[in-house]
C-alpha cells in the first residue's frame, strides 16, 4: 500500500513537471490533446519499465543446447493451449484475433567460430537446426521410440529401415494429422556463424499441452547457442492454459474477501468494547488476503493482455502471499496456545514462534518467487521441487505444534472448569482438523 502511494506520488509530480514544461513551450493555439498525449506516453513508459519479466513471451538469452542420445536439444517452452475459435472476429487488420498461435520472433542460432570455419564457403547449407512443435500425446513420435531405441537422429542404418533422412530428427507423423508433430528447419549458410529463423506464426487448432524443442544432429554444431523469443497466445489472451481459470478465481476471491472484510468490520464496530489483540491480528490477515487477491487478479489480467508480467506488482503479490501465509499460521499457533484467552503472554516461547515464522516466510517467499518469476511453463521446474520440501517440513512443524498446543490448552481449561471456553476450543479444534484433512485431500488431488 505504501509503495503504491509513493509510486503514484512520483508519477503525479513527474506529470506536473511535464505539463509545466509543455505549457511553457507551446503556444495558445496548440490543442490540449498534445499535452494529454504526453501524460499518456509517460504512463505507458512507466508501466513498460516494470514489464521486464517474461511469461507467455518466452525469451532465449544465449541459451545452450544440451546433448541427449545422439542429438542436441533445447527446451523452448511447454504450455497448455486452447484451440483457436472457429467463429473468430478476424479482420485484415487483426488476422490473428481469436486465434491460438506460437509466433517466433528474432530467433537466431549462433555456432562457434571453429564450427563455421570448418565449412566450405561455397556451400549453401552447412548446418541444420530443427524446430519441433508437438502435443504431449505425440511425444513418443519423436525419435526411434517405436523400436524401443534411444536414437533421436536418423542414421544411415535407420534411414534404410525407417525411411528417415540422415542428419534430421526422426519424426513419426500422426496419421490423423499428417502435419504433426510439426518440423521447421533453419540452415546455416557457408561460413556464417549466425542462422536466422524466418519469422513464423504457427496456428494451433487442437486443445492440448504443447512442447517446443530446438534440436540438431550434427556433432560439429556443438556449442551452438540460441537467442530470441517465442510468443504463445490463447484465443482470449496470453495466459497459459493452466492459468486461465486462475484469473477468474482471483477476481471472485477478491469479492469474497471484500464481503468478509465488511462483515468483520461491522462485527468489529458492534463489539468494539470487547476487542482484544487477537482481533486486530485477524483483521490484518483479512486485509492481507484482500490485498493479495486483488494484486494477483491485476497481475494475471496484465499478463493476459500483454504477455508479460509487471515485475514490481508480481513481487508485491508474492510477498503479500508469503506474509499472509506466515501470519495466518502464527495466528493459529498462538490461539492454540491460549494467547489472549487462557494466558496473557506467550512467555519463553515467543522467540521460538518468531524464529519458525521467519524461516517459513523466507522459504515461502523463495518458492513463490521461483514459481512466478521468469518464463512460465505449464510443467514445474526441478528447482521448485527442492524448494517445496522445506515448505512442507515447516508446514508439518506448524501443524504438529498447533495440535500439541491445543491439547495442552484443552487440558488446562478442563482443569479450571471453564466450560464456555472449553466448548469454544473444542469447536475450534474440530474445525481445524476438518480443514487439515481437506488440505491433505487437496494435495493428493494435485499430485494425482
PDB file of N, CA and C in Angstrom, residues 294-371:
ATOM      1  N   UNK A 294      -6.435  -9.134  -4.795  1.00  0.00           N
ATOM      2  CA  UNK A 294      -6.541  -8.028  -5.745  1.00  0.00           C
ATOM      3  C   UNK A 294      -5.261  -7.884  -6.571  1.00  0.00           C
ATOM      4  N   UNK A 295      -4.102  -8.022  -5.915  1.00  0.00           N
ATOM      5  CA  UNK A 295      -2.838  -7.913  -6.636  1.00  0.00           C
ATOM      6  C   UNK A 295      -2.674  -9.039  -7.650  1.00  0.00           C
ATOM      7  N   UNK A 296      -3.048 -10.264  -7.251  1.00  0.00           N
ATOM      8  CA  UNK A 296      -2.921 -11.381  -8.182  1.00  0.00           C
ATOM      9  C   UNK A 296      -3.866 -11.219  -9.370  1.00  0.00           C
ATOM     10  N   UNK A 297      -5.081 -10.717  -9.102  1.00  0.00           N
ATOM     11  CA  UNK A 297      -6.014 -10.514 -10.210  1.00  0.00           C
ATOM     12  C   UNK A 297      -5.462  -9.478 -11.188  1.00  0.00           C
ATOM     13  N   UNK A 298      -4.938  -8.375 -10.649  1.00  0.00           N
ATOM     14  CA  UNK A 298      -4.353  -7.345 -11.504  1.00  0.00           C
ATOM     15  C   UNK A 298      -3.165  -7.905 -12.283  1.00  0.00           C
ATOM     16  N   UNK A 299      -2.338  -8.713 -11.601  1.00  0.00           N
ATOM     17  CA  UNK A 299      -1.158  -9.292 -12.233  1.00  0.00           C
ATOM     18  C   UNK A 299      -1.537 -10.232 -13.367  1.00  0.00           C
ATOM     19  N   UNK A 300      -2.552 -11.086 -13.126  1.00  0.00           N
ATOM     20  CA  UNK A 300      -2.986 -12.025 -14.160  1.00  0.00           C
ATOM     21  C   UNK A 300      -3.676 -11.304 -15.314  1.00  0.00           C
ATOM     22  N   UNK A 301      -4.451 -10.281 -14.997  1.00  0.00           N
ATOM     23  CA  UNK A 301      -5.120  -9.520 -16.053  1.00  0.00           C
ATOM     24  C   UNK A 301      -4.097  -8.829 -16.949  1.00  0.00           C
ATOM     25  N   UNK A 302      -3.045  -8.276 -16.334  1.00  0.00           N
ATOM     26  CA  UNK A 302      -1.993  -7.631 -17.112  1.00  0.00           C
ATOM     27  C   UNK A 302      -1.241  -8.658 -17.956  1.00  0.00           C
ATOM     28  N   UNK A 303      -0.951  -9.814 -17.354  1.00  0.00           N
ATOM     29  CA  UNK A 303      -0.274 -10.885 -18.076  1.00  0.00           C
ATOM     30  C   UNK A 303      -1.110 -11.371 -19.254  1.00  0.00           C
ATOM     31  N   UNK A 304      -2.415 -11.480 -19.061  1.00  0.00           N
ATOM     32  CA  UNK A 304      -3.300 -11.960 -20.122  1.00  0.00           C
ATOM     33  C   UNK A 304      -3.376 -10.987 -21.286  1.00  0.00           C
ATOM     34  N   UNK A 305      -3.306  -9.688 -20.999  1.00  0.00           N
ATOM     35  CA  UNK A 305      -3.461  -8.692 -22.060  1.00  0.00           C
ATOM     36  C   UNK A 305      -2.154  -8.344 -22.751  1.00  0.00           C
ATOM     37  N   UNK A 306      -1.006  -8.487 -22.048  1.00  0.00           N
ATOM     38  CA  UNK A 306       0.264  -8.065 -22.636  1.00  0.00           C
ATOM     39  C   UNK A 306       1.223  -9.209 -22.899  1.00  0.00           C
ATOM     40  N   UNK A 307       1.084 -10.321 -22.172  1.00  0.00           N
ATOM     41  CA  UNK A 307       2.014 -11.425 -22.325  1.00  0.00           C
ATOM     42  C   UNK A 307       3.219 -11.329 -21.417  1.00  0.00           C
ATOM     43  N   UNK A 308       3.357 -10.229 -20.680  1.00  0.00           N
ATOM     44  CA  UNK A 308       4.470 -10.055 -19.754  1.00  0.00           C
ATOM     45  C   UNK A 308       3.954  -9.623 -18.395  1.00  0.00           C
ATOM     46  N   UNK A 309       4.754  -9.920 -17.367  1.00  0.00           N
ATOM     47  CA  UNK A 309       4.342  -9.605 -16.009  1.00  0.00           C
ATOM     48  C   UNK A 309       4.996  -8.298 -15.553  1.00  0.00           C
ATOM     49  N   UNK A 310       4.264  -7.439 -14.830  1.00  0.00           N
ATOM     50  CA  UNK A 310       4.894  -6.273 -14.208  1.00  0.00           C
ATOM     51  C   UNK A 310       5.680  -6.735 -12.980  1.00  0.00           C
ATOM     52  N   UNK A 311       7.002  -6.669 -13.040  1.00  0.00           N
ATOM     53  CA  UNK A 311       7.841  -7.272 -12.005  1.00  0.00           C
ATOM     54  C   UNK A 311       7.489  -6.779 -10.605  1.00  0.00           C
ATOM     55  N   UNK A 312       7.298  -5.456 -10.451  1.00  0.00           N
ATOM     56  CA  UNK A 312       7.058  -4.903  -9.123  1.00  0.00           C
ATOM     57  C   UNK A 312       5.751  -5.448  -8.536  1.00  0.00           C
ATOM     58  N   UNK A 313       4.693  -5.471  -9.349  1.00  0.00           N
ATOM     59  CA  UNK A 313       3.413  -5.984  -8.869  1.00  0.00           C
ATOM     60  C   UNK A 313       3.518  -7.462  -8.530  1.00  0.00           C
ATOM     61  N   UNK A 314       4.239  -8.219  -9.356  1.00  0.00           N
ATOM     62  CA  UNK A 314       4.409  -9.651  -9.093  1.00  0.00           C
ATOM     63  C   UNK A 314       5.145  -9.878  -7.777  1.00  0.00           C
ATOM     64  N   UNK A 315       6.220  -9.126  -7.553  1.00  0.00           N
ATOM     65  CA  UNK A 315       6.987  -9.280  -6.309  1.00  0.00           C
ATOM     66  C   UNK A 315       6.138  -8.907  -5.104  1.00  0.00           C
ATOM     67  N   UNK A 316       5.353  -7.836  -5.242  1.00  0.00           N
ATOM     68  CA  UNK A 316       4.487  -7.442  -4.124  1.00  0.00           C
ATOM     69  C   UNK A 316       3.407  -8.491  -3.868  1.00  0.00           C
ATOM     70  N   UNK A 317       2.840  -9.060  -4.918  1.00  0.00           N
ATOM     71  CA  UNK A 317       1.820 -10.101  -4.737  1.00  0.00           C
ATOM     72  C   UNK A 317       2.423 -11.340  -4.077  1.00  0.00           C
ATOM     73  N   UNK A 318       3.627 -11.714  -4.522  1.00  0.00           N
ATOM     74  CA  UNK A 318       4.313 -12.863  -3.934  1.00  0.00           C
ATOM     75  C   UNK A 318       4.614 -12.617  -2.458  1.00  0.00           C
ATOM     76  N   UNK A 319       5.121 -11.414  -2.165  1.00  0.00           N
ATOM     77  CA  UNK A 319       5.446 -11.076  -0.771  1.00  0.00           C
ATOM     78  C   UNK A 319       4.194 -11.044   0.092  1.00  0.00           C
ATOM     79  N   UNK A 320       3.116 -10.489  -0.461  1.00  0.00           N
ATOM     80  CA  UNK A 320       1.857 -10.446   0.285  1.00  0.00           C
ATOM     81  C   UNK A 320       1.360 -11.861   0.595  1.00  0.00           C
ATOM     82  N   UNK A 321       1.517 -12.760  -0.375  1.00  0.00           N
ATOM     83  CA  UNK A 321       1.116 -14.156  -0.164  1.00  0.00           C
ATOM     84  C   UNK A 321       1.938 -14.791   0.952  1.00  0.00           C
ATOM     85  N   UNK A 322       3.257 -14.573   0.917  1.00  0.00           N
ATOM     86  CA  UNK A 322       4.134 -15.154   1.936  1.00  0.00           C
ATOM     87  C   UNK A 322       3.834 -14.594   3.319  1.00  0.00           C
ATOM     88  N   UNK A 323       3.594 -13.289   3.396  1.00  0.00           N
ATOM     89  CA  UNK A 323       3.285 -12.661   4.698  1.00  0.00           C
ATOM     90  C   UNK A 323       1.960 -13.179   5.238  1.00  0.00           C
ATOM     91  N   UNK A 324       0.952 -13.269   4.357  1.00  0.00           N
ATOM     92  CA  UNK A 324      -0.355 -13.747   4.818  1.00  0.00           C
ATOM     93  C   UNK A 324      -0.293 -15.193   5.296  1.00  0.00           C
ATOM     94  N   UNK A 325       0.397 -16.042   4.536  1.00  0.00           N
ATOM     95  CA  UNK A 325       0.527 -17.433   4.952  1.00  0.00           C
ATOM     96  C   UNK A 325       1.236 -17.542   6.302  1.00  0.00           C
ATOM     97  N   UNK A 326       2.298 -16.766   6.459  1.00  0.00           N
ATOM     98  CA  UNK A 326       3.057 -16.810   7.714  1.00  0.00           C
ATOM     99  C   UNK A 326       2.227 -16.303   8.881  1.00  0.00           C
ATOM    100  N   UNK A 327       1.579 -15.154   8.683  1.00  0.00           N
ATOM    101  CA  UNK A 327       0.804 -14.565   9.774  1.00  0.00           C
ATOM    102  C   UNK A 327      -0.388 -15.439  10.155  1.00  0.00           C
ATOM    103  N   UNK A 328      -1.035 -16.042   9.167  1.00  0.00           N
ATOM    104  CA  UNK A 328      -2.194 -16.890   9.471  1.00  0.00           C
ATOM    105  C   UNK A 328      -1.776 -18.124  10.271  1.00  0.00           C
ATOM    106  N   UNK A 329      -0.621 -18.694   9.942  1.00  0.00           N
ATOM    107  CA  UNK A 329      -0.144 -19.857  10.700  1.00  0.00           C
ATOM    108  C   UNK A 329       0.273 -19.472  12.112  1.00  0.00           C
ATOM    109  N   UNK A 330       0.941 -18.338  12.231  1.00  0.00           N
ATOM    110  CA  UNK A 330       1.330 -17.866  13.567  1.00  0.00           C
ATOM    111  C   UNK A 330       0.091 -17.568  14.401  1.00  0.00           C
ATOM    112  N   UNK A 331      -0.917 -16.986  13.758  1.00  0.00           N
ATOM    113  CA  UNK A 331      -2.163 -16.668  14.479  1.00  0.00           C
ATOM    114  C   UNK A 331      -2.829 -17.941  14.984  1.00  0.00           C
ATOM    115  N   UNK A 332      -2.900 -18.975  14.138  1.00  0.00           N
ATOM    116  CA  UNK A 332      -3.455 -20.261  14.575  1.00  0.00           C
ATOM    117  C   UNK A 332      -2.653 -20.848  15.735  1.00  0.00           C
ATOM    118  N   UNK A 333      -1.335 -20.701  15.664  1.00  0.00           N
ATOM    119  CA  UNK A 333      -0.476 -21.268  16.699  1.00  0.00           C
ATOM    120  C   UNK A 333      -0.679 -20.581  18.045  1.00  0.00           C
ATOM    121  N   UNK A 334      -0.697 -19.239  18.036  1.00  0.00           N
ATOM    122  CA  UNK A 334      -0.817 -18.527  19.320  1.00  0.00           C
ATOM    123  C   UNK A 334      -2.216 -18.688  19.907  1.00  0.00           C
ATOM    124  N   UNK A 335      -3.236 -18.802  19.046  1.00  0.00           N
ATOM    125  CA  UNK A 335      -4.591 -19.069  19.557  1.00  0.00           C
ATOM    126  C   UNK A 335      -4.636 -20.464  20.178  1.00  0.00           C
ATOM    127  N   UNK A 336      -3.971 -21.419  19.533  1.00  0.00           N
ATOM    128  CA  UNK A 336      -3.930 -22.784  20.074  1.00  0.00           C
ATOM    129  C   UNK A 336      -3.219 -22.825  21.423  1.00  0.00           C
ATOM    130  N   UNK A 337      -2.250 -21.926  21.612  1.00  0.00           N
ATOM    131  CA  UNK A 337      -1.547 -21.852  22.896  1.00  0.00           C
ATOM    132  C   UNK A 337      -2.376 -21.182  23.980  1.00  0.00           C
ATOM    133  N   UNK A 338      -3.507 -20.592  23.562  1.00  0.00           N
ATOM    134  CA  UNK A 338      -4.372 -19.934  24.529  1.00  0.00           C
ATOM    135  C   UNK A 338      -4.065 -18.470  24.724  1.00  0.00           C
ATOM    136  N   UNK A 339      -3.255 -17.894  23.841  1.00  0.00           N
ATOM    137  CA  UNK A 339      -2.911 -16.477  23.977  1.00  0.00           C
ATOM    138  C   UNK A 339      -4.152 -15.598  23.817  1.00  0.00           C
ATOM    139  N   UNK A 340      -4.324 -14.703  24.779  1.00  0.00           N
ATOM    140  CA  UNK A 340      -5.469 -13.800  24.757  1.00  0.00           C
ATOM    141  C   UNK A 340      -6.726 -14.393  25.331  1.00  0.00           C
ATOM    142  N   UNK A 341      -6.720 -15.698  25.617  1.00  0.00           N
ATOM    143  CA  UNK A 341      -7.903 -16.361  26.171  1.00  0.00           C
ATOM    144  C   UNK A 341      -7.569 -17.036  27.496  1.00  0.00           C
ATOM    145  N   UNK A 342      -6.472 -17.817  27.501  1.00  0.00           N
ATOM    146  CA  UNK A 342      -6.051 -18.529  28.700  1.00  0.00           C
ATOM    147  C   UNK A 342      -4.838 -17.875  29.344  1.00  0.00           C
ATOM    148  N   UNK A 343      -3.927 -17.391  28.501  1.00  0.00           N
ATOM    149  CA  UNK A 343      -2.685 -16.794  29.003  1.00  0.00           C
ATOM    150  C   UNK A 343      -2.506 -15.417  28.381  1.00  0.00           C
ATOM    151  N   UNK A 344      -2.045 -14.428  29.165  1.00  0.00           N
ATOM    152  CA  UNK A 344      -1.900 -13.060  28.649  1.00  0.00           C
ATOM    153  C   UNK A 344      -0.690 -12.890  27.730  1.00  0.00           C
ATOM    154  N   UNK A 345       0.360 -13.704  27.915  1.00  0.00           N
ATOM    155  CA  UNK A 345       1.560 -13.614  27.083  1.00  0.00           C
ATOM    156  C   UNK A 345       1.994 -15.025  26.677  1.00  0.00           C
ATOM    157  N   UNK A 346       2.913 -15.075  25.731  1.00  0.00           N
ATOM    158  CA  UNK A 346       3.442 -16.365  25.293  1.00  0.00           C
ATOM    159  C   UNK A 346       4.630 -16.813  26.132  1.00  0.00           C
ATOM    160  N   UNK A 347       5.201 -15.882  26.872  1.00  0.00           N
ATOM    161  CA  UNK A 347       6.311 -16.234  27.747  1.00  0.00           C
ATOM    162  C   UNK A 347       7.565 -16.582  26.969  1.00  0.00           C
ATOM    163  N   UNK A 348       8.227 -17.679  27.370  1.00  0.00           N
ATOM    164  CA  UNK A 348       9.520 -18.038  26.787  1.00  0.00           C
ATOM    165  C   UNK A 348       9.466 -18.586  25.384  1.00  0.00           C
ATOM    166  N   UNK A 349       8.283 -18.919  24.864  1.00  0.00           N
ATOM    167  CA  UNK A 349       8.194 -19.497  23.513  1.00  0.00           C
ATOM    168  C   UNK A 349       8.091 -18.436  22.433  1.00  0.00           C
ATOM    169  N   UNK A 350       8.065 -17.162  22.829  1.00  0.00           N
ATOM    170  CA  UNK A 350       7.919 -16.090  21.839  1.00  0.00           C
ATOM    171  C   UNK A 350       9.036 -16.142  20.805  1.00  0.00           C
ATOM    172  N   UNK A 351      10.288 -16.304  21.246  1.00  0.00           N
ATOM    173  CA  UNK A 351      11.420 -16.327  20.323  1.00  0.00           C
ATOM    174  C   UNK A 351      11.338 -17.531  19.380  1.00  0.00           C
ATOM    175  N   UNK A 352      10.859 -18.681  19.879  1.00  0.00           N
ATOM    176  CA  UNK A 352      10.722 -19.872  19.039  1.00  0.00           C
ATOM    177  C   UNK A 352       9.659 -19.664  17.968  1.00  0.00           C
ATOM    178  N   UNK A 353       8.547 -19.052  18.356  1.00  0.00           N
ATOM    179  CA  UNK A 353       7.483 -18.754  17.387  1.00  0.00           C
ATOM    180  C   UNK A 353       7.994 -17.798  16.326  1.00  0.00           C
ATOM    181  N   UNK A 354       8.723 -16.774  16.766  1.00  0.00           N
ATOM    182  CA  UNK A 354       9.260 -15.790  15.826  1.00  0.00           C
ATOM    183  C   UNK A 354      10.250 -16.440  14.864  1.00  0.00           C
ATOM    184  N   UNK A 355      11.112 -17.324  15.363  1.00  0.00           N
ATOM    185  CA  UNK A 355      12.102 -17.985  14.524  1.00  0.00           C
ATOM    186  C   UNK A 355      11.430 -18.893  13.489  1.00  0.00           C
ATOM    187  N   UNK A 356      10.433 -19.660  13.925  1.00  0.00           N
ATOM    188  CA  UNK A 356       9.711 -20.531  12.994  1.00  0.00           C
ATOM    189  C   UNK A 356       8.995 -19.702  11.924  1.00  0.00           C
ATOM    190  N   UNK A 357       8.394 -18.587  12.342  1.00  0.00           N
ATOM    191  CA  UNK A 357       7.693 -17.717  11.385  1.00  0.00           C
ATOM    192  C   UNK A 357       8.663 -17.119  10.372  1.00  0.00           C
ATOM    193  N   UNK A 358       9.845 -16.690  10.846  1.00  0.00           N
ATOM    194  CA  UNK A 358      10.839 -16.100   9.949  1.00  0.00           C
ATOM    195  C   UNK A 358      11.322 -17.126   8.921  1.00  0.00           C
ATOM    196  N   UNK A 359      11.602 -18.336   9.385  1.00  0.00           N
ATOM    197  CA  UNK A 359      12.050 -19.394   8.473  1.00  0.00           C
ATOM    198  C   UNK A 359      10.966 -19.716   7.450  1.00  0.00           C
ATOM    199  N   UNK A 360       9.719 -19.776   7.908  1.00  0.00           N
ATOM    200  CA  UNK A 360       8.627 -20.099   6.984  1.00  0.00           C
ATOM    201  C   UNK A 360       8.451 -18.996   5.946  1.00  0.00           C
ATOM    202  N   UNK A 361       8.558 -17.746   6.371  1.00  0.00           N
ATOM    203  CA  UNK A 361       8.421 -16.631   5.427  1.00  0.00           C
ATOM    204  C   UNK A 361       9.507 -16.687   4.354  1.00  0.00           C
ATOM    205  N   UNK A 362      10.738 -16.972   4.764  1.00  0.00           N
ATOM    206  CA  UNK A 362      11.861 -16.980   3.811  1.00  0.00           C
ATOM    207  C   UNK A 362      11.674 -18.083   2.763  1.00  0.00           C
ATOM    208  N   UNK A 363      11.374 -19.307   3.215  1.00  0.00           N
ATOM    209  CA  UNK A 363      11.255 -20.419   2.248  1.00  0.00           C
ATOM    210  C   UNK A 363      10.015 -20.251   1.371  1.00  0.00           C
ATOM    211  N   UNK A 364       8.929 -19.702   1.936  1.00  0.00           N
ATOM    212  CA  UNK A 364       7.722 -19.480   1.127  1.00  0.00           C
ATOM    213  C   UNK A 364       7.953 -18.398   0.092  1.00  0.00           C
ATOM    214  N   UNK A 365       8.635 -17.327   0.494  1.00  0.00           N
ATOM    215  CA  UNK A 365       8.954 -16.246  -0.444  1.00  0.00           C
ATOM    216  C   UNK A 365       9.828 -16.780  -1.583  1.00  0.00           C
ATOM    217  N   UNK A 366      10.832 -17.594  -1.235  1.00  0.00           N
ATOM    218  CA  UNK A 366      11.713 -18.154  -2.262  1.00  0.00           C
ATOM    219  C   UNK A 366      10.936 -19.036  -3.234  1.00  0.00           C
ATOM    220  N   UNK A 367      10.067 -19.885  -2.701  1.00  0.00           N
ATOM    221  CA  UNK A 367       9.271 -20.777  -3.550  1.00  0.00           C
ATOM    222  C   UNK A 367       8.360 -19.982  -4.483  1.00  0.00           C
ATOM    223  N   UNK A 368       7.683 -18.963  -3.942  1.00  0.00           N
ATOM    224  CA  UNK A 368       6.762 -18.169  -4.757  1.00  0.00           C
ATOM    225  C   UNK A 368       7.507 -17.389  -5.837  1.00  0.00           C
ATOM    226  N   UNK A 369       8.694 -16.863  -5.506  1.00  0.00           N
ATOM    227  CA  UNK A 369       9.466 -16.115  -6.492  1.00  0.00           C
ATOM    228  C   UNK A 369       9.906 -17.013  -7.636  1.00  0.00           C
ATOM    229  N   UNK A 370      10.398 -18.217  -7.304  1.00  0.00           N
ATOM    230  CA  UNK A 370      10.828 -19.156  -8.349  1.00  0.00           C
ATOM    231  C   UNK A 370       9.651 -19.563  -9.229  1.00  0.00           C
ATOM    232  N   UNK A 371       8.483 -19.721  -8.607  1.00  0.00           N
ATOM    233  CA  UNK A 371       7.313 -20.177  -9.361  1.00  0.00           C
ATOM    234  C   UNK A 371       6.751 -19.106 -10.270  1.00  0.00           C
TER     235      UNK A 371
END
